[in-house]
Amino acid sequence: MTHPFDVLEAGLADRAALALTRRRRIADTPCAPRIRIDGRDLVAFASNDYLGLANHPRLIEAIAEGARRYGAGSGGSHLLGGHSRAHALLEDVLAGYAGGFASDPRALSFSTGYMANLAILTALAGRGATVYSDALNHASLIDGARLSRANVRIYPHADAVALAAMLDEDRGDGMKVIVTDAVFSMDGDIAPLAALTALAEKHQAWLVVDDAHGFGIHGDDGAGTVADLRLRSPLLVYMGTLGKAAGVAGAFVVAESTAIEWLIQQARSYIYTTAAAPALAHAAGVSVALMRGEEGHARRARLHGHIDAVRAMIGGIEAMGAGVSAMASTTAIQPIVVGENEAALALADALLEHSFWVPAVRPPTVPPGTARLRLSLSAAHETDDIQRLGQALRASRAATATAPRVGVATA
Ligand SMILES: Cc1ncc(COP(=O)(O)O)c(C=O)c1O
């Protein structure tokens, strides 16, 4: 009889043989471009702290202020005593900020984006429904679709024409739910949201948009990718996260009031879990005020300058014939595609030798053969960081394109 541990050990050995072992690195300093990781001082291009707010003194103070006012923990689920004034205020602010697409917007706050996505998909879709999901959607959307027990149809990445054909084929009257990342988390490209909205309207389908990587960044006041495109539809269900550009933790859904009421009544990952600490909701509210104001505006402008600089830098390295390729991303996620897992790890290791941390991402997070460095930018980076990273990348690629890999690196 096989011992259960033998199964795990064999599985771990298989992963290691394919260079797929993931490992965590320990940070001793706050999330910032200059970070101490595993005892080494590095310049990191690794976080989703796109506006550089995660270590902002005003937000650190807001968490303390929230804790003084509301205590350390919520003490219960939202429906059984854990819903505090801080959560309620945050939801009102978020509905006003990101809900311009709806006529009667309402927001619902969650502890994480993962849970928000499970909530949306399991509550809106069920047996007999069909979920139409982009091939490169985030794992939390994939898991939500699976958990919903709906029929799931995957459409080719960002292909609204293929999706239209699928919707035309499906003549049944079950609920239809189209779901997409707004900014794809590993490629950095943007979904064809205007075309998807038109399809949702034509087929009376819900359109669930996960803007984890666009909220706070896109749109004049940072209200997100849907606001930036000035889309309007009662069928839109918008998910934004508060642990990325907003620099705190948590997530929210904004939709027409009826859809939010349905989530409150139906969504198990909303109902059966302890509400996030009210201090975090309080700090997230302060973060929204920062993002909407002058400071947010200045930080977005700085981030966009960095994005242009990195695109030019990666394009230059690609043109050198260094065997890496850029992606058509205009966002803060700028992947450098290397191909094989070993090669991506070797490049990440070599960059570490130059004191730069750019995580390697491998399957199943990305398709096989497209292992990459996921370079992410923050307004907190210095322009000089990008220039020095470019030099280090050139040197590292020259060294690793020929030499076998020696170290063990990264995510
Ligand atoms: C596109 C996308 N959606 C959802 C999530 C989950 O959000 P959270 O980290 O708040 O659980 C992430 C990342 O974590 C993401 O990249």
Short mmCIF file of C-alpha atoms and ligand atoms in Angstrom, two decimals:
data_model
loop_
_atom_site.label_atom_id
_atom_site.label_comp_id
_atom_site.label_asym_id
_atom_site.label_seq_id
_atom_site.Cartn_x
_atom_site.Cartn_y
_atom_site.Cartn_z
CA MET A 1 0.00 0.00 0.00
CA THR A 2 1.39 3.46 -0.88
CA HIS A 3 2.04 5.67 2.11
CA PRO A 4 0.32 9.09 1.79
CA PHE A 5 3.65 10.85 2.32
CA ASP A 6 5.22 8.89 -0.56
CA VAL A 7 2.60 10.38 -2.86
CA LEU A 8 3.42 13.92 -1.72
CA GLU A 9 7.16 13.38 -1.88
CA ALA A 10 6.94 11.96 -5.40
CA GLY A 11 4.79 14.93 -6.44
CA LEU A 12 7.26 17.41 -4.95
CA ALA A 13 10.16 15.63 -6.69
CA ASP A 14 8.29 15.81 -10.02
CA ARG A 15 7.78 19.54 -9.60
CA ALA A 16 11.44 20.05 -8.74
CA ALA A 17 12.54 18.09 -11.82
CA LEU A 18 10.48 20.46 -13.97
CA ALA A 19 11.93 23.57 -12.23
CA LEU A 20 8.45 24.26 -10.85
CA THR A 21 9.19 24.39 -7.12
CA ARG A 22 7.87 27.64 -5.68
CA ARG A 23 9.46 29.25 -2.69
CA ARG A 24 8.63 32.15 -0.46
CA ARG A 25 11.06 34.92 0.29
CA ILE A 26 10.98 36.68 3.62
CA ALA A 27 10.80 40.48 3.70
CA ASP A 28 12.09 42.24 6.80
CA THR A 29 11.13 45.69 5.58
CA PRO A 30 7.84 47.25 4.40
CA CYS A 31 6.66 46.78 0.84
CA ALA A 32 8.71 49.34 -1.14
CA PRO A 33 11.13 49.31 -4.08
CA ARG A 34 14.03 49.20 -1.60
CA ILE A 35 13.47 46.06 0.39
CA ARG A 36 15.42 43.65 2.56
CA ILE A 37 14.65 40.09 1.43
CA ASP A 38 16.20 36.98 2.97
CA GLY A 39 18.83 39.22 4.52
CA ARG A 40 19.76 40.97 1.25
CA ASP A 41 19.12 44.59 0.26
CA LEU A 42 17.41 44.56 -3.11
CA VAL A 43 15.57 46.83 -5.50
CA ALA A 44 12.28 45.07 -6.11
CA PHE A 45 10.11 45.09 -9.23
CA ALA A 46 7.85 42.52 -7.67
CA SER A 47 4.87 44.06 -5.89
CA ASN A 48 1.40 45.18 -6.96
CA ASP A 49 1.84 48.34 -4.90
CA TYR A 50 1.49 50.34 -8.11
CA LEU A 51 1.02 53.76 -6.53
CA GLY A 52 3.56 53.19 -3.76
CA LEU A 53 0.93 53.60 -1.04
CA ALA A 54 1.57 50.40 0.96
CA ASN A 55 4.10 52.17 3.14
CA HIS A 56 2.45 55.61 3.13
CA PRO A 57 2.58 57.31 6.56
CA ARG A 58 -1.03 58.45 6.24
CA LEU A 59 -2.22 54.86 5.72
CA ILE A 60 -0.08 53.49 8.54
CA GLU A 61 -1.65 56.12 10.78
CA ALA A 62 -5.12 55.29 9.41
CA ILE A 63 -4.76 51.65 10.46
CA ALA A 64 -3.79 52.77 13.96
CA GLU A 65 -6.63 55.31 14.02
CA GLY A 66 -9.09 52.63 12.82
CA ALA A 67 -7.90 50.20 15.47
CA ARG A 68 -8.27 52.82 18.20
CA ARG A 69 -11.79 53.58 17.03
CA TYR A 70 -13.05 50.09 16.18
CA GLY A 71 -10.66 47.67 17.90
CA ALA A 72 -8.43 44.97 16.43
CA GLY A 73 -10.92 42.52 14.98
CA SER A 74 -14.46 42.58 13.62
CA GLY A 75 -15.54 39.70 15.84
CA GLY A 76 -17.99 38.17 13.42
CA SER A 77 -19.37 37.77 9.92
CA HIS A 78 -21.05 40.73 8.24
CA LEU A 79 -24.49 39.28 8.83
CA LEU A 80 -23.86 38.36 12.46
CA GLY A 81 -22.45 41.44 14.15
CA GLY A 82 -19.14 41.99 12.31
CA HIS A 83 -20.31 44.74 9.93
CA SER A 84 -18.95 47.98 11.35
CA ARG A 85 -19.47 51.64 10.51
CA ALA A 86 -16.02 51.52 8.86
CA HIS A 87 -17.20 48.86 6.37
CA ALA A 88 -20.42 50.77 5.69
CA LEU A 89 -18.60 54.06 5.05
CA LEU A 90 -16.08 52.37 2.79
CA GLU A 91 -18.85 50.80 0.74
CA ASP A 92 -20.58 54.18 0.27
CA VAL A 93 -17.34 55.78 -0.86
CA LEU A 94 -16.53 52.96 -3.28
CA ALA A 95 -20.01 52.99 -4.84
CA GLY A 96 -19.56 56.69 -5.57
CA TYR A 97 -16.02 56.28 -6.85
CA ALA A 98 -16.19 53.19 -9.08
CA GLY A 99 -19.92 52.90 -9.75
CA GLY A 100 -20.32 55.45 -12.55
CA PHE A 101 -21.38 52.65 -14.94
CA ALA A 102 -24.58 51.91 -12.95
CA SER A 103 -27.73 53.94 -12.38
CA ASP A 104 -28.11 52.86 -8.75
CA PRO A 105 -24.63 51.69 -7.71
CA ARG A 106 -23.96 49.93 -4.46
CA ALA A 107 -20.75 48.36 -3.14
CA LEU A 108 -19.96 45.32 -1.03
CA SER A 109 -16.62 44.91 0.73
CA PHE A 110 -14.68 41.64 1.02
CA SER A 111 -11.54 40.48 2.84
CA THR A 112 -9.84 39.47 -0.40
CA GLY A 113 -10.35 39.62 -4.14
CA TYR A 114 -10.24 35.85 -4.27
CA MET A 115 -13.31 35.65 -2.05
CA ALA A 116 -15.07 38.43 -3.94
CA ASN A 117 -14.65 36.53 -7.21
CA LEU A 118 -15.92 33.29 -5.68
CA ALA A 119 -18.92 35.24 -4.36
CA ILE A 120 -19.83 36.87 -7.65
CA LEU A 121 -19.63 33.74 -9.77
CA THR A 122 -21.29 31.34 -7.36
CA ALA A 123 -24.13 33.78 -6.66
CA LEU A 124 -24.82 34.86 -10.26
CA ALA A 125 -24.24 31.52 -11.96
CA GLY A 126 -25.49 28.11 -10.87
CA ARG A 127 -26.60 24.83 -12.39
CA GLY A 128 -28.11 25.55 -15.81
CA ALA A 129 -26.16 28.80 -16.24
CA THR A 130 -23.25 29.27 -18.63
CA VAL A 131 -20.08 31.13 -17.69
CA TYR A 132 -18.02 32.49 -20.61
CA SER A 133 -14.47 32.88 -19.35
CA ASP A 134 -11.38 34.39 -21.03
CA ALA A 135 -8.62 31.78 -21.48
CA LEU A 136 -6.17 33.86 -19.39
CA ASN A 137 -8.45 34.77 -16.51
CA HIS A 138 -7.11 34.86 -12.95
CA ALA A 139 -7.24 31.64 -10.91
CA SER A 140 -9.88 33.09 -8.57
CA LEU A 141 -12.28 33.56 -11.51
CA ILE A 142 -11.54 30.06 -12.76
CA ASP A 143 -12.20 28.64 -9.31
CA GLY A 144 -15.37 30.70 -8.91
CA ALA A 145 -16.68 29.42 -12.24
CA ARG A 146 -15.91 25.82 -11.26
CA LEU A 147 -17.51 26.19 -7.86
CA SER A 148 -20.66 27.67 -9.38
CA ARG A 149 -21.46 24.33 -11.09
CA ALA A 150 -22.41 26.27 -14.21
CA ASN A 151 -21.44 25.08 -17.65
CA VAL A 152 -18.09 26.82 -18.35
CA ARG A 153 -17.03 27.85 -21.86
CA ILE A 154 -13.53 29.23 -22.32
CA TYR A 155 -13.13 31.74 -25.14
CA PRO A 156 -9.74 32.52 -26.73
CA HIS A 157 -7.88 35.29 -24.95
CA ALA A 158 -9.39 38.75 -25.50
CA ASP A 159 -11.29 37.47 -28.55
CA ALA A 160 -14.68 39.18 -28.57
CA VAL A 161 -15.46 37.78 -32.03
CA ALA A 162 -15.05 34.18 -30.83
CA LEU A 163 -17.12 34.99 -27.75
CA ALA A 164 -19.87 36.47 -29.93
CA ALA A 165 -20.01 33.23 -31.92
CA MET A 166 -20.31 31.19 -28.70
CA LEU A 167 -23.11 33.39 -27.40
CA ASP A 168 -24.95 33.12 -30.72
CA GLU A 169 -24.69 29.32 -30.57
CA ASP A 170 -26.16 29.08 -27.10
CA ARG A 171 -29.86 29.55 -27.52
CA GLY A 172 -31.02 28.26 -24.12
CA ASP A 173 -32.54 30.69 -21.64
CA GLY A 174 -30.21 29.83 -18.70
CA MET A 175 -28.34 32.69 -17.03
CA LYS A 176 -25.30 33.84 -19.00
CA VAL A 177 -22.25 35.32 -17.29
CA ILE A 178 -19.26 36.71 -19.20
CA VAL A 179 -16.18 37.06 -17.01
CA THR A 180 -12.83 38.68 -17.64
CA ASP A 181 -9.82 40.28 -16.02
CA ALA A 182 -9.75 43.97 -17.03
CA VAL A 183 -5.93 44.02 -16.91
CA PHE A 184 -4.54 40.50 -17.27
CA SER A 185 -2.39 39.76 -14.27
CA MET A 186 0.47 37.97 -16.02
CA ASP A 187 0.39 39.64 -19.45
CA GLY A 188 -0.57 43.19 -18.53
CA ASP A 189 -2.86 43.66 -21.54
CA ILE A 190 -6.39 45.05 -21.32
CA ALA A 191 -9.58 43.16 -22.19
CA PRO A 192 -11.79 44.46 -25.04
CA LEU A 193 -14.28 45.76 -22.49
CA ALA A 194 -16.36 47.94 -24.84
CA ALA A 195 -17.00 44.95 -27.15
CA LEU A 196 -17.75 42.70 -24.17
CA THR A 197 -20.24 45.23 -22.78
CA ALA A 198 -22.02 45.35 -26.14
CA LEU A 199 -22.20 41.52 -26.17
CA ALA A 200 -23.52 41.46 -22.62
CA GLU A 201 -26.25 43.91 -23.57
CA LYS A 202 -27.14 42.02 -26.75
CA HIS A 203 -27.43 38.67 -24.97
CA GLN A 204 -28.68 39.96 -21.60
CA ALA A 205 -25.65 38.40 -19.92
CA TRP A 206 -23.88 39.64 -16.81
CA LEU A 207 -20.42 41.05 -17.49
CA VAL A 208 -18.11 40.47 -14.53
CA VAL A 209 -14.96 42.60 -14.74
CA ASP A 210 -12.05 41.91 -12.39
CA ASP A 211 -10.09 45.16 -12.25
CA ALA A 212 -7.58 44.06 -9.60
CA HIS A 213 -4.76 45.63 -11.62
CA GLY A 214 -6.57 48.68 -13.00
CA PHE A 215 -8.43 50.08 -9.99
CA GLY A 216 -6.60 53.15 -8.67
CA ILE A 217 -4.52 53.42 -11.84
CA HIS A 218 -6.77 53.81 -14.86
CA GLY A 219 -9.12 56.73 -15.37
CA ASP A 220 -8.43 60.38 -14.62
CA ASP A 221 -9.20 59.99 -10.94
CA GLY A 222 -8.11 56.33 -10.72
CA ALA A 223 -11.67 54.97 -10.65
CA GLY A 224 -10.54 52.05 -12.81
CA THR A 225 -10.57 50.60 -16.29
CA VAL A 226 -14.37 50.57 -16.73
CA ALA A 227 -14.59 54.23 -15.68
CA ASP A 228 -11.68 55.09 -17.97
CA LEU A 229 -13.58 53.67 -20.94
CA ARG A 230 -16.78 55.45 -19.80
CA LEU A 231 -18.80 52.25 -20.15
CA ARG A 232 -22.32 52.12 -18.80
CA SER A 233 -24.51 49.08 -18.33
CA PRO A 234 -26.72 47.71 -15.55
CA LEU A 235 -25.28 44.30 -16.39
CA LEU A 236 -21.74 45.23 -15.33
CA VAL A 237 -20.43 43.72 -12.11
CA TYR A 238 -17.15 45.36 -11.17
CA MET A 239 -14.58 43.86 -8.78
CA GLY A 240 -11.66 45.93 -7.50
CA THR A 241 -9.00 45.06 -4.95
CA LEU A 242 -7.70 47.18 -2.10
CA GLY A 243 -4.38 45.37 -1.54
CA LYS A 244 -2.74 46.43 -4.81
CA ALA A 245 -2.81 50.08 -5.95
CA ALA A 246 -4.77 51.05 -2.82
CA GLY A 247 -1.92 49.68 -0.70
CA VAL A 248 -4.02 48.14 2.11
CA ALA A 249 -5.96 44.84 1.88
CA GLY A 250 -9.37 43.59 0.84
CA ALA A 251 -11.61 43.98 -2.17
CA PHE A 252 -15.05 45.13 -3.23
CA VAL A 253 -17.78 44.56 -5.76
CA VAL A 254 -19.78 47.42 -7.25
CA ALA A 255 -22.94 46.72 -9.22
CA GLU A 256 -26.57 47.79 -9.43
CA SER A 257 -28.12 47.71 -5.99
CA THR A 258 -30.27 44.65 -6.78
CA ALA A 259 -27.23 42.59 -7.77
CA ILE A 260 -25.44 43.56 -4.55
CA GLU A 261 -28.50 42.64 -2.49
CA TRP A 262 -28.46 39.23 -4.22
CA LEU A 263 -24.80 38.73 -3.24
CA ILE A 264 -25.57 39.62 0.38
CA GLN A 265 -28.34 37.03 0.44
CA GLN A 266 -26.66 34.32 -1.62
CA ALA A 267 -22.86 34.49 -1.73
CA ARG A 268 -21.40 31.90 0.60
CA SER A 269 -17.89 33.40 0.57
CA TYR A 270 -19.49 36.64 1.80
CA ILE A 271 -21.85 35.14 4.35
CA TYR A 272 -19.80 32.41 6.01
CA THR A 273 -16.62 34.25 6.94
CA THR A 274 -15.47 36.76 9.54
CA ALA A 275 -15.53 40.35 8.31
CA ALA A 276 -12.12 41.95 7.75
CA ALA A 277 -10.74 44.05 10.59
CA PRO A 278 -12.62 47.39 10.55
CA ALA A 279 -9.27 49.18 10.85
CA LEU A 280 -8.41 47.89 7.38
CA ALA A 281 -11.70 49.17 6.00
CA HIS A 282 -11.03 52.54 7.64
CA ALA A 283 -7.54 52.68 6.10
CA ALA A 284 -8.90 51.64 2.70
CA GLY A 285 -11.30 54.58 2.87
CA VAL A 286 -8.39 56.93 3.55
CA SER A 287 -6.50 55.34 0.68
CA VAL A 288 -9.40 56.01 -1.70
CA ALA A 289 -9.33 59.67 -0.67
CA LEU A 290 -5.59 59.77 -1.44
CA MET A 291 -6.05 58.03 -4.79
CA ARG A 292 -8.83 60.42 -5.86
CA GLY A 293 -6.97 63.55 -4.83
CA GLU A 294 -3.90 65.48 -5.99
CA GLU A 295 -1.52 62.92 -4.58
CA GLY A 296 -3.13 60.07 -6.49
CA HIS A 297 -3.00 62.14 -9.64
CA ALA A 298 0.70 62.89 -9.22
CA ARG A 299 1.48 59.24 -8.44
CA ARG A 300 -0.41 58.01 -11.52
CA ALA A 301 1.50 60.47 -13.72
CA ARG A 302 4.80 59.24 -12.29
CA LEU A 303 3.80 55.59 -12.77
CA HIS A 304 2.86 56.21 -16.40
CA GLY A 305 6.27 57.82 -16.97
CA HIS A 306 7.92 54.69 -15.56
CA ILE A 307 5.77 52.44 -17.77
CA ASP A 308 6.96 54.31 -20.90
CA ALA A 309 10.59 54.06 -19.75
CA VAL A 310 10.37 50.32 -19.08
CA ARG A 311 8.65 49.62 -22.38
CA ALA A 312 11.46 51.39 -24.20
CA MET A 313 14.05 49.52 -22.13
CA ILE A 314 12.54 46.05 -22.74
CA GLY A 315 12.00 46.85 -26.42
CA GLY A 316 15.71 47.72 -26.70
CA ILE A 317 16.75 44.41 -25.13
CA GLU A 318 14.38 42.48 -27.38
CA ALA A 319 15.81 44.25 -30.43
CA MET A 320 19.34 43.20 -29.38
CA GLY A 321 18.27 39.60 -30.15
CA ALA A 322 18.71 38.55 -26.52
CA GLY A 323 16.05 35.83 -26.86
CA VAL A 324 13.49 37.58 -24.68
CA SER A 325 10.26 39.17 -25.80
CA ALA A 326 8.14 42.03 -24.57
CA MET A 327 4.36 41.87 -24.48
CA ALA A 328 1.90 44.43 -25.78
CA SER A 329 1.27 45.82 -22.33
CA THR A 330 0.72 49.49 -21.60
CA THR A 331 0.07 48.86 -17.91
CA ALA A 332 2.18 48.61 -14.76
CA ILE A 333 2.67 44.87 -15.45
CA GLN A 334 5.51 44.53 -17.97
CA PRO A 335 6.34 40.85 -18.54
CA ILE A 336 9.61 39.76 -20.12
CA VAL A 337 8.94 36.39 -21.75
CA VAL A 338 11.89 34.00 -21.67
CA GLY A 339 10.28 30.65 -22.60
CA GLU A 340 11.57 27.69 -20.63
CA ASN A 341 11.23 27.48 -16.85
CA GLU A 342 14.95 26.97 -16.24
CA ALA A 343 15.87 29.94 -18.39
CA ALA A 344 13.43 32.23 -16.58
CA LEU A 345 14.78 31.11 -13.21
CA ALA A 346 18.36 31.57 -14.38
CA LEU A 347 17.63 35.13 -15.47
CA ALA A 348 15.91 35.93 -12.15
CA ASP A 349 18.89 34.45 -10.26
CA ALA A 350 21.34 36.48 -12.31
CA LEU A 351 19.39 39.68 -11.63
CA LEU A 352 19.54 38.90 -7.92
CA GLU A 353 23.32 38.95 -8.22
CA HIS A 354 22.90 42.55 -9.40
CA SER A 355 20.59 43.19 -6.41
CA PHE A 356 17.38 43.33 -8.45
CA TRP A 357 14.36 41.23 -7.60
CA VAL A 358 12.07 40.49 -10.53
CA PRO A 359 10.10 37.29 -9.89
CA ALA A 360 10.03 34.47 -12.41
CA VAL A 361 6.56 33.12 -13.16
CA ARG A 362 6.08 29.61 -14.51
CA PRO A 363 3.24 27.22 -15.36
CA PRO A 364 0.53 26.70 -14.32
CA THR A 365 0.35 30.44 -13.61
CA VAL A 366 1.28 31.02 -17.27
CA PRO A 367 1.02 28.62 -20.25
CA PRO A 368 3.89 26.13 -20.71
CA GLY A 369 6.79 27.51 -22.75
CA THR A 370 6.01 31.11 -21.76
CA ALA A 371 7.86 31.34 -18.42
CA ARG A 372 8.67 34.96 -17.79
CA LEU A 373 9.87 37.61 -15.45
CA ARG A 374 6.86 39.51 -14.18
CA LEU A 375 8.20 43.01 -13.88
CA SER A 376 5.82 45.29 -12.05
CA LEU A 377 6.20 49.01 -11.57
CA SER A 378 5.41 51.39 -8.76
CA ALA A 379 5.21 55.16 -8.55
CA ALA A 380 7.68 54.70 -5.68
CA HIS A 381 10.43 53.57 -8.09
CA GLU A 382 13.09 56.09 -9.08
CA THR A 383 13.78 56.69 -12.77
CA ASP A 384 17.33 55.62 -12.09
CA ASP A 385 16.09 52.21 -10.83
CA ILE A 386 14.75 51.51 -14.31
CA GLN A 387 17.95 52.54 -16.06
CA ARG A 388 20.07 50.41 -13.75
CA LEU A 389 17.67 47.47 -14.15
CA GLY A 390 18.11 47.75 -17.93
CA GLN A 391 21.89 47.47 -17.57
CA ALA A 392 21.56 44.53 -15.21
CA LEU A 393 19.13 42.78 -17.56
CA ARG A 394 21.49 43.13 -20.50
CA ALA A 395 24.40 41.77 -18.47
CA SER A 396 22.33 38.98 -16.93
CA ARG A 397 20.85 37.86 -20.22
CA ALA A 398 24.30 37.77 -21.81
CA ALA A 399 25.57 35.62 -18.92
CA THR A 400 22.61 33.24 -18.63
CA ALA A 401 21.98 32.69 -22.33
CA THR A 402 25.15 30.55 -22.31
CA ALA A 403 25.89 29.43 -18.73
CA PRO A 404 24.03 26.61 -16.94
CA ARG A 405 21.93 27.67 -13.98
CA VAL A 406 23.47 27.25 -10.54
CA GLY A 407 21.25 28.87 -7.91
CA VAL A 408 17.70 28.32 -6.70
CA ALA A 409 15.42 31.27 -7.13
CA THR A 410 12.11 32.82 -6.67
CA ALA A 411 8.35 32.27 -6.82
C1 LIG B 1 -6.69 39.52 -11.51
C2 LIG B 1 -6.75 39.20 -10.05
N1 LIG B 1 -7.94 38.98 -9.48
C3 LIG B 1 -8.05 38.68 -8.18
C4 LIG B 1 -6.94 38.60 -7.38
C5 LIG B 1 -7.13 38.23 -5.95
O1 LIG B 1 -7.12 39.37 -5.16
P1 LIG B 1 -6.65 39.26 -3.63
O2 LIG B 1 -5.17 39.21 -3.65
O3 LIG B 1 -7.20 40.47 -2.97
O4 LIG B 1 -7.24 37.99 -3.11
C6 LIG B 1 -5.67 38.83 -7.93
C7 LIG B 1 -4.42 38.79 -7.17
O5 LIG B 1 -4.19 38.46 -6.12
C8 LIG B 1 -5.58 39.13 -9.30
O6 LIG B 1 -4.39 39.32 -9.86
#
